Short mmCIF file of C-alpha atoms and ligand atoms in Angstrom, two decimals:
data_model
loop_
_atom_site.label_atom_id
_atom_site.label_comp_id
_atom_site.label_asym_id
_atom_site.label_seq_id
_atom_site.Cartn_x
_atom_site.Cartn_y
_atom_site.Cartn_z
CA MET E 168 0.00 0.00 0.00
CA LYS E 169 1.41 3.36 -1.05
CA LYS E 170 1.03 6.01 1.65
CA VAL E 171 0.91 9.71 0.75
CA ILE E 172 1.06 12.60 3.20
CA THR E 173 0.34 16.31 2.78
CA TYR E 174 -0.04 19.29 5.11
CA GLY E 175 -1.83 22.61 5.16
CA THR E 176 -3.82 25.13 7.10
CA PHE E 177 -6.83 24.74 4.78
CA ASP E 178 -8.34 27.99 5.96
CA LEU E 179 -11.53 29.10 4.16
CA PHE E 180 -11.43 25.84 2.22
CA HIS E 181 -11.19 26.55 -1.50
CA GLU E 182 -10.83 24.91 -4.89
CA GLY E 183 -7.01 24.95 -4.72
CA HIS E 184 -7.16 22.84 -1.57
CA TYR E 185 -9.69 20.45 -3.10
CA LYS E 186 -7.63 19.88 -6.22
CA LEU E 187 -4.44 19.41 -4.28
CA LEU E 188 -6.01 16.74 -2.06
CA GLN E 189 -7.56 15.04 -5.07
CA ARG E 190 -4.24 14.79 -6.88
CA ALA E 191 -2.36 13.82 -3.72
CA LYS E 192 -4.77 10.94 -3.17
CA SER E 193 -4.37 9.74 -6.76
CA LEU E 194 -0.62 9.34 -6.23
CA GLY E 195 -1.13 6.43 -3.85
CA ASP E 196 -3.59 4.24 -1.96
CA TYR E 197 -3.83 5.95 1.38
CA LEU E 198 -3.80 9.71 2.04
CA ILE E 199 -2.84 11.29 5.34
CA VAL E 200 -3.59 15.00 5.71
CA GLY E 201 -1.94 17.09 8.40
CA VAL E 202 -3.93 20.14 9.47
CA THR E 203 -2.08 22.84 11.40
CA THR E 204 -3.14 24.03 14.85
CA GLU E 205 -3.85 27.71 15.41
CA HIS E 206 -0.96 27.87 17.80
CA PHE E 207 1.48 26.47 15.25
CA ASP E 208 0.24 28.85 12.56
CA GLU E 209 0.40 31.83 14.87
CA ALA E 210 3.87 30.90 16.02
CA ARG E 211 5.18 30.59 12.45
CA GLY E 212 3.76 34.02 11.68
CA LYS E 213 0.61 32.97 9.84
CA VAL E 214 -1.71 35.22 11.73
CA ASN E 215 -5.37 35.91 10.99
CA VAL E 216 -6.42 32.37 10.15
CA ILE E 217 -10.21 32.57 10.28
CA ASP E 218 -11.65 29.04 10.54
CA PRO E 219 -11.14 27.19 13.82
CA ILE E 220 -9.19 23.93 13.55
CA MET E 221 -12.25 21.67 13.86
CA GLU E 222 -13.90 23.41 10.95
CA ARG E 223 -10.74 23.12 8.85
CA ILE E 224 -10.51 19.40 9.68
CA GLU E 225 -14.21 18.95 8.90
CA ASN E 226 -13.72 20.55 5.47
CA VAL E 227 -10.80 18.27 4.64
CA LYS E 228 -12.88 15.29 5.76
CA ARG E 229 -15.81 16.33 3.59
CA THR E 230 -13.74 16.05 0.41
CA GLY E 231 -13.64 12.30 0.97
CA PHE E 232 -9.98 12.13 -0.13
CA ALA E 233 -8.36 11.85 3.28
CA ASP E 234 -8.08 8.37 4.77
CA GLU E 235 -6.61 9.81 7.95
CA ILE E 236 -6.37 13.33 9.34
CA ILE E 237 -3.69 14.31 11.80
CA VAL E 238 -2.82 17.56 13.51
CA GLU E 239 0.45 19.38 12.86
CA ASP E 240 1.61 21.42 15.80
CA HIS E 241 5.38 21.75 15.76
CA ASP E 242 8.47 22.21 13.63
CA GLY E 243 10.20 18.96 12.78
CA GLN E 244 6.95 16.99 12.96
CA LYS E 245 7.00 16.11 9.27
CA ILE E 246 9.97 13.76 9.66
CA GLU E 247 8.41 12.23 12.75
CA ASP E 248 5.16 11.59 10.85
CA ILE E 249 6.90 10.14 7.80
CA GLN E 250 8.65 7.63 10.05
CA LYS E 251 5.67 6.97 12.29
CA TYR E 252 3.21 6.32 9.46
CA GLY E 253 5.67 4.70 7.03
CA VAL E 254 5.00 7.33 4.37
CA ASP E 255 6.12 6.75 0.75
CA ILE E 256 5.32 10.14 -0.82
CA PHE E 257 5.32 13.61 0.68
CA VAL E 258 3.21 16.08 -1.34
CA LEU E 259 2.86 19.85 -1.23
CA GLY E 260 1.87 22.62 -3.63
CA SER E 261 4.41 24.19 -5.97
CA ASP E 262 4.59 27.34 -3.82
CA TRP E 263 6.81 25.25 -1.55
CA MET E 264 9.09 24.08 -4.37
CA GLY E 265 12.46 23.10 -2.93
CA THR E 266 11.61 23.85 0.70
CA TYR E 267 11.07 20.22 1.64
CA ASP E 268 13.77 18.58 -0.47
CA TYR E 269 15.49 17.53 2.76
CA LEU E 270 12.67 15.01 3.23
CA LYS E 271 14.00 13.09 0.21
CA ALA E 272 16.25 11.27 2.68
CA PHE E 273 13.09 9.63 4.04
CA CYS E 274 10.61 9.35 1.15
CA GLU E 275 9.70 10.63 -2.31
CA VAL E 276 8.91 14.37 -2.41
CA VAL E 277 6.42 15.68 -4.98
CA TYR E 278 5.43 19.31 -5.56
CA LEU E 279 2.12 19.62 -7.35
CA GLU E 280 1.25 22.59 -9.54
CA ARG E 281 -0.75 25.13 -7.54
CA THR E 282 -4.23 26.06 -8.75
CA PRO E 283 -3.85 29.59 -10.11
CA ASP E 284 -5.53 32.73 -8.75
CA ILE E 285 -6.87 31.39 -5.49
CA SER E 286 -5.50 31.23 -1.96
CA SER E 287 -6.69 31.56 1.61
CA THR E 288 -4.86 34.88 1.76
CA ILE E 289 -6.89 36.23 -1.17
CA LEU E 290 -10.12 35.02 0.43
CA ARG E 291 -9.17 36.44 3.82
CA ASN E 292 -8.45 39.78 2.25
CA LYS E 293 -11.85 39.70 0.60
CA SER E 294 -13.75 38.62 3.70
CA PHE E 295 -12.03 41.13 5.93
CA GLN E 296 -13.02 44.70 5.52
CA ILE E 297 -9.86 46.58 4.64
CA VAL E 298 -8.89 48.64 7.64
CA ARG E 299 -7.52 51.96 6.44
CA THR E 300 -5.20 52.82 9.27
CA GLY E 301 -3.65 56.09 10.30
CA ILE E 302 -0.60 56.28 12.50
CA VAL E 303 -0.41 59.00 15.14
CA GLY E 304 3.17 59.85 16.07
CA THR E 305 6.02 59.10 13.73
CA GLY E 306 8.85 58.44 16.17
CA ARG E 307 10.82 55.32 16.91
CA ILE E 308 8.02 52.76 17.10
CA ALA E 309 6.23 53.84 13.92
CA PRO E 310 8.60 52.16 11.39
CA ARG E 311 8.37 48.90 13.32
CA PHE E 312 4.60 49.00 13.07
CA VAL E 313 4.86 49.51 9.33
CA SER E 314 7.16 46.55 8.77
CA GLU E 315 5.15 44.24 11.03
CA ALA E 316 1.73 45.24 9.63
CA LYS E 317 2.83 43.73 6.30
CA TYR E 318 2.37 40.27 7.81
CA VAL E 319 -1.26 40.85 8.69
CA SER E 320 -4.04 40.58 6.11
CA GLY E 321 -6.52 43.41 5.86
CA ILE E 322 -4.61 46.33 7.34
CA HIS E 323 -3.39 49.19 5.21
CA LEU E 324 -1.47 52.14 6.46
CA VAL E 325 -2.79 55.16 4.60
CA ARG E 326 -1.88 58.29 6.58
CA ALA E 327 0.31 59.65 9.32
CA PHE E 328 -0.32 62.42 11.82
CA ASN E 329 2.28 64.39 13.74
CA PRO E 330 2.20 68.08 14.69
CA GLU E 331 5.95 68.13 14.02
CA GLU E 332 6.04 68.72 10.30
CA LYS E 333 9.55 67.48 9.61
CA SER E 334 9.08 64.14 11.33
CA ALA E 335 5.69 63.59 9.67
CA ARG E 336 7.02 64.48 6.23
CA GLN E 337 10.07 62.22 6.45
CA PHE E 338 8.05 59.28 7.70
CA ALA E 339 5.28 59.73 5.12
CA LYS E 340 7.83 59.95 2.35
CA ARG E 341 9.54 56.75 3.43
CA CYS E 342 6.22 54.91 3.60
CA GLU E 343 4.77 56.58 0.50
CA ILE E 344 1.66 57.74 2.33
CA GLU E 345 -0.08 61.08 3.01
CA TYR E 346 0.37 63.02 6.23
CA ASP E 347 -1.35 65.69 8.33
CA THR E 348 0.14 67.99 10.91
CA GLU E 349 -2.63 70.29 12.10
CA ASN E 350 -6.16 69.11 11.99
CA TYR E 351 -6.46 65.78 13.82
CA GLU E 352 -10.22 65.53 13.22
CA LYS E 353 -9.71 65.96 9.50
CA PHE E 354 -7.03 63.26 9.58
CA LEU E 355 -9.47 60.97 11.40
CA GLN E 356 -12.06 61.42 8.68
CA LYS E 357 -9.78 59.68 6.21
CA VAL E 358 -9.16 56.50 8.20
CA ASP E 359 -11.10 53.62 9.80
CA ALA E 360 -8.66 53.02 12.62
CA VAL E 361 -5.63 54.57 14.27
CA TYR E 362 -2.47 53.29 15.84
CA ILE E 363 -1.36 55.79 18.47
CA ALA E 364 2.39 55.85 19.02
CA SER E 365 2.81 59.46 20.15
CA PRO E 366 4.37 60.56 23.47
CA ASN E 367 2.74 59.04 26.58
CA GLU E 368 0.94 62.19 27.74
CA THR E 369 -0.99 62.51 24.47
CA HIS E 370 -2.41 58.95 24.38
CA TYR E 371 -5.62 59.66 26.28
CA ASP E 372 -6.58 62.71 24.27
CA TYR E 373 -5.80 61.20 20.86
CA THR E 374 -7.62 58.00 21.81
CA LYS E 375 -10.69 59.82 23.08
CA ARG E 376 -11.03 62.00 20.01
CA ALA E 377 -10.54 59.02 17.69
CA LEU E 378 -13.25 57.03 19.49
CA GLU E 379 -15.58 60.03 19.41
CA SER E 380 -15.07 60.17 15.66
CA GLY E 381 -16.04 56.50 15.37
CA LYS E 382 -12.54 55.10 14.79
CA HIS E 383 -11.04 51.91 16.21
CA VAL E 384 -7.93 52.48 18.30
CA LEU E 385 -4.76 50.53 18.96
CA CYS E 386 -2.93 52.68 21.49
CA GLU E 387 0.59 52.34 22.80
CA LYS E 388 0.88 51.90 26.53
CA PRO E 389 -0.04 53.56 28.82
CA VAL E 390 -3.41 54.38 27.30
CA ALA E 391 -4.24 56.61 30.29
CA PHE E 392 -2.72 57.78 33.58
CA THR E 393 -5.78 57.38 35.78
CA ARG E 394 -8.46 54.80 36.42
CA LYS E 395 -11.18 57.31 35.59
CA GLU E 396 -9.67 58.16 32.22
CA ALA E 397 -9.18 54.51 31.30
CA GLU E 398 -12.73 53.64 32.38
CA GLU E 399 -14.05 56.51 30.32
CA LEU E 400 -12.17 55.37 27.20
CA TYR E 401 -13.23 51.73 27.45
CA ALA E 402 -16.85 52.75 28.16
CA LEU E 403 -16.79 55.04 25.14
CA ALA E 404 -15.42 52.25 22.92
CA LYS E 405 -18.10 49.88 24.18
CA GLU E 406 -20.88 52.39 23.67
CA LYS E 407 -19.74 53.10 20.13
CA GLN E 408 -19.01 49.41 19.42
CA LEU E 409 -15.44 50.19 18.56
CA VAL E 410 -12.29 48.25 19.24
CA LEU E 411 -9.90 49.75 21.76
CA LEU E 412 -6.73 47.78 22.41
CA GLU E 413 -3.79 48.79 24.51
CA ALA E 414 -0.64 47.80 22.67
CA VAL E 415 1.12 45.81 25.37
CA LYS E 416 2.68 43.52 22.80
CA THR E 417 3.57 40.76 25.26
CA ALA E 418 -0.12 40.18 25.96
CA TYR E 419 -0.70 39.03 22.38
CA CYS E 420 2.43 36.89 21.84
CA PRO E 421 1.78 33.15 21.53
CA GLY E 422 4.63 32.22 23.87
CA PHE E 423 3.26 34.42 26.62
CA GLN E 424 -0.19 32.83 26.19
CA GLN E 425 1.42 29.44 26.62
CA LEU E 426 3.32 30.57 29.70
CA LEU E 427 0.08 31.81 31.30
CA ASN E 428 -1.70 28.59 30.42
CA VAL E 429 1.06 26.48 31.95
CA ALA E 430 1.03 28.67 35.06
CA HIS E 431 -2.76 28.35 35.36
CA SER E 432 -2.72 24.60 34.69
CA GLY E 433 -1.83 23.67 38.25
CA LYS E 434 1.62 22.33 37.31
CA ILE E 435 3.31 24.64 39.81
CA GLY E 436 0.45 24.45 42.29
CA GLU E 437 -1.11 27.62 43.61
CA ILE E 438 0.58 30.77 42.43
CA LYS E 439 1.92 32.74 45.38
CA ASP E 440 4.47 35.19 44.04
CA VAL E 441 5.20 36.84 40.68
CA GLU E 442 8.41 38.79 40.17
CA ALA E 443 8.82 40.64 36.89
CA THR E 444 11.80 42.76 35.94
CA PHE E 445 12.32 44.93 32.86
CA THR E 446 15.25 47.31 32.56
CA ARG E 447 16.75 49.04 29.54
CA LEU E 448 19.39 51.68 30.01
CA ALA E 449 18.18 54.70 28.10
CA ASP E 450 20.38 57.38 26.56
CA PRO E 451 20.78 60.13 29.21
CA LYS E 452 19.58 62.66 26.64
CA SER E 453 16.52 60.65 25.62
CA ARG E 454 12.94 61.50 26.51
CA GLU E 455 12.87 58.48 28.82
CA ARG E 456 15.67 59.99 30.93
CA THR E 457 14.85 63.71 30.67
CA ASP E 458 11.07 64.06 30.79
CA ALA E 459 10.59 64.01 34.56
CA GLU E 460 6.82 64.14 34.24
CA TYR E 461 6.12 61.52 31.57
CA GLY E 462 9.38 59.64 31.14
CA GLY E 463 11.09 57.39 33.69
CA SER E 464 11.15 53.69 34.46
CA PHE E 465 7.62 53.09 35.62
CA LEU E 466 5.84 54.85 32.77
CA GLU E 467 8.17 53.19 30.24
CA PHE E 468 8.07 49.61 31.46
CA GLY E 469 5.29 49.34 34.06
CA SER E 470 2.81 47.90 31.57
CA TYR E 471 5.14 45.01 30.79
CA THR E 472 5.89 44.07 34.38
CA LEU E 473 2.30 44.53 35.57
CA LEU E 474 0.91 42.34 32.80
CA PRO E 475 1.97 38.91 34.16
CA ILE E 476 1.16 40.04 37.71
CA ILE E 477 -2.40 41.08 36.87
CA LYS E 478 -2.92 38.11 34.54
CA LEU E 479 -1.84 35.64 37.22
CA LEU E 480 -2.86 37.19 40.53
CA GLY E 481 -5.80 39.27 39.34
CA GLN E 482 -7.06 42.81 39.66
CA ASN E 483 -7.89 42.83 43.37
CA TYR E 484 -4.61 43.73 45.00
CA GLN E 485 -4.83 45.01 48.56
CA ALA E 486 -1.86 47.31 48.78
CA LEU E 487 0.87 48.86 46.67
CA HIS E 488 4.32 49.94 47.85
CA PHE E 489 6.52 51.96 45.52
CA ASN E 490 10.22 52.64 45.96
CA SER E 491 12.15 54.67 43.42
CA ILE E 492 15.66 55.91 42.83
CA CYS E 493 15.27 59.30 41.19
CA ASN E 494 17.55 61.82 39.53
CA GLU E 495 17.65 65.49 40.58
CA GLU E 496 14.62 66.30 38.48
CA GLY E 497 12.57 63.60 40.18
CA LEU E 498 12.60 61.18 37.24
CA ASP E 499 12.61 57.56 38.44
CA LEU E 500 15.74 55.85 37.16
CA TYR E 501 14.66 52.67 38.91
CA THR E 502 11.37 51.70 40.51
CA LYS E 503 10.42 48.73 42.61
CA LEU E 504 6.75 48.07 43.18
CA GLN E 505 5.47 45.52 45.69
CA LEU E 506 1.88 44.36 45.41
CA GLU E 507 0.02 42.59 48.18
CA TYR E 508 -2.80 40.19 47.36
CA PRO E 509 -5.13 38.31 49.70
CA ASN E 510 -3.34 35.03 48.87
CA GLY E 511 -0.09 36.10 47.37
CA MET E 512 2.32 38.84 46.49
CA ALA E 513 4.19 40.28 43.56
CA SER E 514 6.98 42.63 42.70
CA ALA E 515 7.75 44.62 39.60
CA LYS E 516 11.15 46.16 38.93
CA MET E 517 11.77 48.66 36.16
CA GLY E 518 14.83 50.64 35.20
CA VAL E 519 15.97 53.19 32.64
CA GLY E 520 19.08 54.14 34.64
CA VAL E 521 19.75 50.95 36.62
CA LYS E 522 20.39 47.60 34.97
CA SER E 523 19.19 44.31 36.40
CA GLU E 524 18.44 40.77 35.24
CA GLY E 525 15.25 40.99 33.17
CA GLN E 526 13.50 37.87 34.26
CA LEU E 527 10.04 36.68 35.21
CA VAL E 528 9.67 34.21 38.08
CA ILE E 529 6.31 32.74 39.01
CA ALA E 530 6.47 30.90 42.31
CA GLY E 531 3.90 28.28 43.25
CA THR E 532 3.29 25.71 45.95
CA LYS E 533 4.63 22.86 43.79
CA GLY E 534 7.27 24.56 41.68
CA TYR E 535 8.14 27.70 39.79
CA ILE E 536 8.32 29.06 36.26
CA LEU E 537 11.38 30.93 35.15
CA ALA E 538 11.25 32.99 31.95
CA PRO E 539 14.61 34.57 31.20
CA SER E 540 15.11 37.86 29.40
CA PRO E 541 13.52 38.76 27.04
CA TRP E 542 10.53 37.17 28.77
CA TRP E 543 8.32 39.92 27.29
CA LEU E 544 8.77 38.18 23.92
CA THR E 545 8.57 34.78 25.63
CA ARG E 546 10.81 32.69 23.45
CA ARG E 547 11.71 30.37 26.29
CA PHE E 548 10.55 29.42 29.75
CA GLU E 549 11.22 26.62 32.19
CA VAL E 550 9.22 24.85 34.86
CA HIS E 551 11.30 23.89 37.92
CA TYR E 552 10.47 21.73 40.89
CA GLU E 553 12.01 20.86 44.24
CA ASN E 554 14.11 18.23 42.49
CA PRO E 555 16.67 20.35 40.63
CA ASN E 556 17.06 17.67 37.95
CA GLN E 557 13.43 17.92 36.95
CA VAL E 558 13.17 20.85 34.55
CA GLU E 559 10.69 21.20 31.69
CA THR E 560 11.73 23.60 28.98
CA TYR E 561 9.35 25.34 26.59
CA GLU E 562 10.61 27.15 23.52
CA PRO E 563 7.63 28.72 21.80
CA ASN E 564 8.03 30.04 18.30
CA PHE E 565 8.13 33.76 17.89
CA GLN E 566 8.19 35.76 14.69
CA GLY E 567 9.47 39.25 13.96
CA ASP E 568 9.55 41.62 16.91
CA GLY E 569 6.12 40.68 18.15
CA LEU E 570 4.01 43.60 16.94
CA ARG E 571 2.32 41.48 14.29
CA TYR E 572 0.46 39.54 16.97
CA GLU E 573 -1.17 42.62 18.46
CA ILE E 574 -1.92 44.03 15.00
CA SER E 575 -3.52 40.73 14.06
CA GLU E 576 -5.67 40.77 17.20
CA PHE E 577 -6.73 44.33 16.37
CA VAL E 578 -7.75 43.46 12.81
CA SER E 579 -9.55 40.28 13.91
CA LYS E 580 -11.54 42.21 16.47
CA ILE E 581 -12.49 44.91 13.98
CA ASN E 582 -13.74 42.12 11.73
CA GLY E 583 -15.85 40.63 14.51
CA ILE E 584 -13.62 37.61 15.15
CA ASN E 585 -12.38 36.98 18.75
CA LYS E 586 -15.32 38.85 20.24
CA LYS E 587 -14.38 37.95 23.79
CA ASP E 588 -11.39 39.57 25.41
CA TYR E 589 -8.91 37.19 26.95
CA LYS E 590 -5.50 38.49 26.09
CA LEU E 591 -5.83 41.91 27.69
CA THR E 592 -9.28 42.74 28.95
CA ALA E 593 -10.66 46.23 29.52
CA GLY E 594 -10.69 45.47 33.26
CA GLU E 595 -7.01 44.53 33.23
CA ALA E 596 -6.08 47.63 31.24
CA ILE E 597 -8.08 49.78 33.67
CA THR E 598 -6.30 48.16 36.63
CA MET E 599 -2.95 49.04 35.04
CA ALA E 600 -4.11 52.65 34.69
CA ALA E 601 -5.22 52.65 38.34
CA ILE E 602 -1.75 51.50 39.45
CA THR E 603 -0.17 54.13 37.20
CA GLU E 604 -2.38 56.72 38.91
CA GLU E 605 -1.07 55.63 42.32
CA PHE E 606 2.48 55.93 41.06
CA MET E 607 1.87 59.44 39.70
CA LYS E 608 0.22 60.54 42.97
CA ARG E 609 3.15 59.37 45.05
CA LYS E 610 5.59 60.98 42.69
CA HIS E 611 3.90 64.33 43.18
CA LYS E 612 3.70 64.10 46.96
N1 CTP Z 237 -2.67 25.03 -2.68
C1 CTP Z 237 -2.82 24.79 -4.05
N2 CTP Z 237 -3.38 25.78 -4.83
C2 CTP Z 237 -3.78 26.94 -4.30
C3 CTP Z 237 -3.67 27.18 -2.92
C4 CTP Z 237 -3.10 26.18 -2.12
O1 CTP Z 237 -2.43 23.75 -4.55
N3 CTP Z 237 -4.29 27.86 -5.10
C5 CTP Z 237 -2.04 24.01 -1.85
C6 CTP Z 237 -0.79 24.51 -1.12
O2 CTP Z 237 0.31 24.51 -2.00
C7 CTP Z 237 -0.66 23.49 -0.02
C8 CTP Z 237 -2.14 23.15 0.31
O3 CTP Z 237 -2.90 23.61 -0.81
O4 CTP Z 237 -0.03 22.34 -0.49
C9 CTP Z 237 -2.59 23.81 1.58
O5 CTP Z 237 -2.25 25.18 1.49
P1 CTP Z 237 -2.60 26.33 2.52
O6 CTP Z 237 -1.35 26.98 2.91
O7 CTP Z 237 -3.51 25.83 3.55
O8 CTP Z 237 -3.47 27.28 1.54
P2 CTP Z 237 -3.15 28.67 0.87
O9 CTP Z 237 -4.37 29.05 0.08
O10 CTP Z 237 -1.85 28.61 0.11
O11 CTP Z 237 -3.03 29.56 2.15
P3 CTP Z 237 -2.32 30.97 2.42
O12 CTP Z 237 -2.84 31.90 1.39
O13 CTP Z 237 -2.74 31.30 3.82
O14 CTP Z 237 -0.85 30.71 2.30
#
């Protein structure tokens, strides 16, 4: 019996998929089809897949060509499967020509001509409304957004806004887009959504005005400095049925999701302590080191360190204790925040002028999770137990610099997919703003 195997995402099942399976089956007697998991697709940078895995499997089944359907969830699985199932022929479409030649050491490799003019990407682009996006602020983060947005279907950067003419002009020229410098409302009229990457103190105002104009908002952290402001923004978004996401990129990264799931799974018992550290020495002349009001360690990195704490211990902390090392102007070069919870505790350490080990440690009653720097991208984490020889290592895939995951979430939400908030809920974002408010109050005392 000749066994054939092929793999795919099979999203929005189309004629190209049908024909490929038909021809693959005709090459042998028994066809095995590997369907990718969402997690695997997300991790290899294929974001925005629409159909859930069960629906994609169901569609493959319905063709009647597959004798067996398996799930593909990790790199290197193809060789494992070929050996496990005794496969004779590995088949893929011609878009993969050459990529899998290394499998020739194990079986025959056949690339079949792709069906022209159809792909899941084309269908996704058609089924998603095209989100004409404007970028507010054209500083350091803006170019990264542009390069990462290319990996997400359905988002198009069309305009930039920055009151500083020179910066706006240079950026717009580089991206071949239009720009505005004066009238924000007029700028808003020409877009469906905005990505706000302007200085921290302008986030609330730009976000509010965008929501009032009926535009979806992806806003860099912190979205607001007080609980009241954050509540107001999220209530406004809800009332207007608009998407408001705070761009804490870690929250949307697949590796971080996995880390949270492992932590919640009971493997390390009850979670009692979370310690998160993020330091990056900033140039002494930079805004982060000179703007005593809106720069400094906490406002720069607080959202990152608070994220795992709030995700794991919740929003109902009982007390906060801040300690900062400040420069003469009162800017915090280093801040340590201790949080007390009814059944646990946490600490967050942030630095722009003091360097420390940037790690995340989650301590439980049965063991602990250690995620080394850069844990905020979560490329690796380990589960440790009392027995020092027992260590489980996780190395989630991670593509680009992480922004594509939050952009993908934003576009999916605008298109009505992922209606429920799990990754960063309004409540969690509001709690972060409330803690920021406490920090600001103490700073001004
Ligand atoms: N395929 C094909 N003809 C097409 C589209 C896909 O033969 N027009 C093949 C691919 O080469 C692959 C299989 O179908 O062997 C599954 O492909 P998949 O990546 O799921 O579909 P695409 O439409 O290529 O998806 P995307 O646009 O997301 O890359």
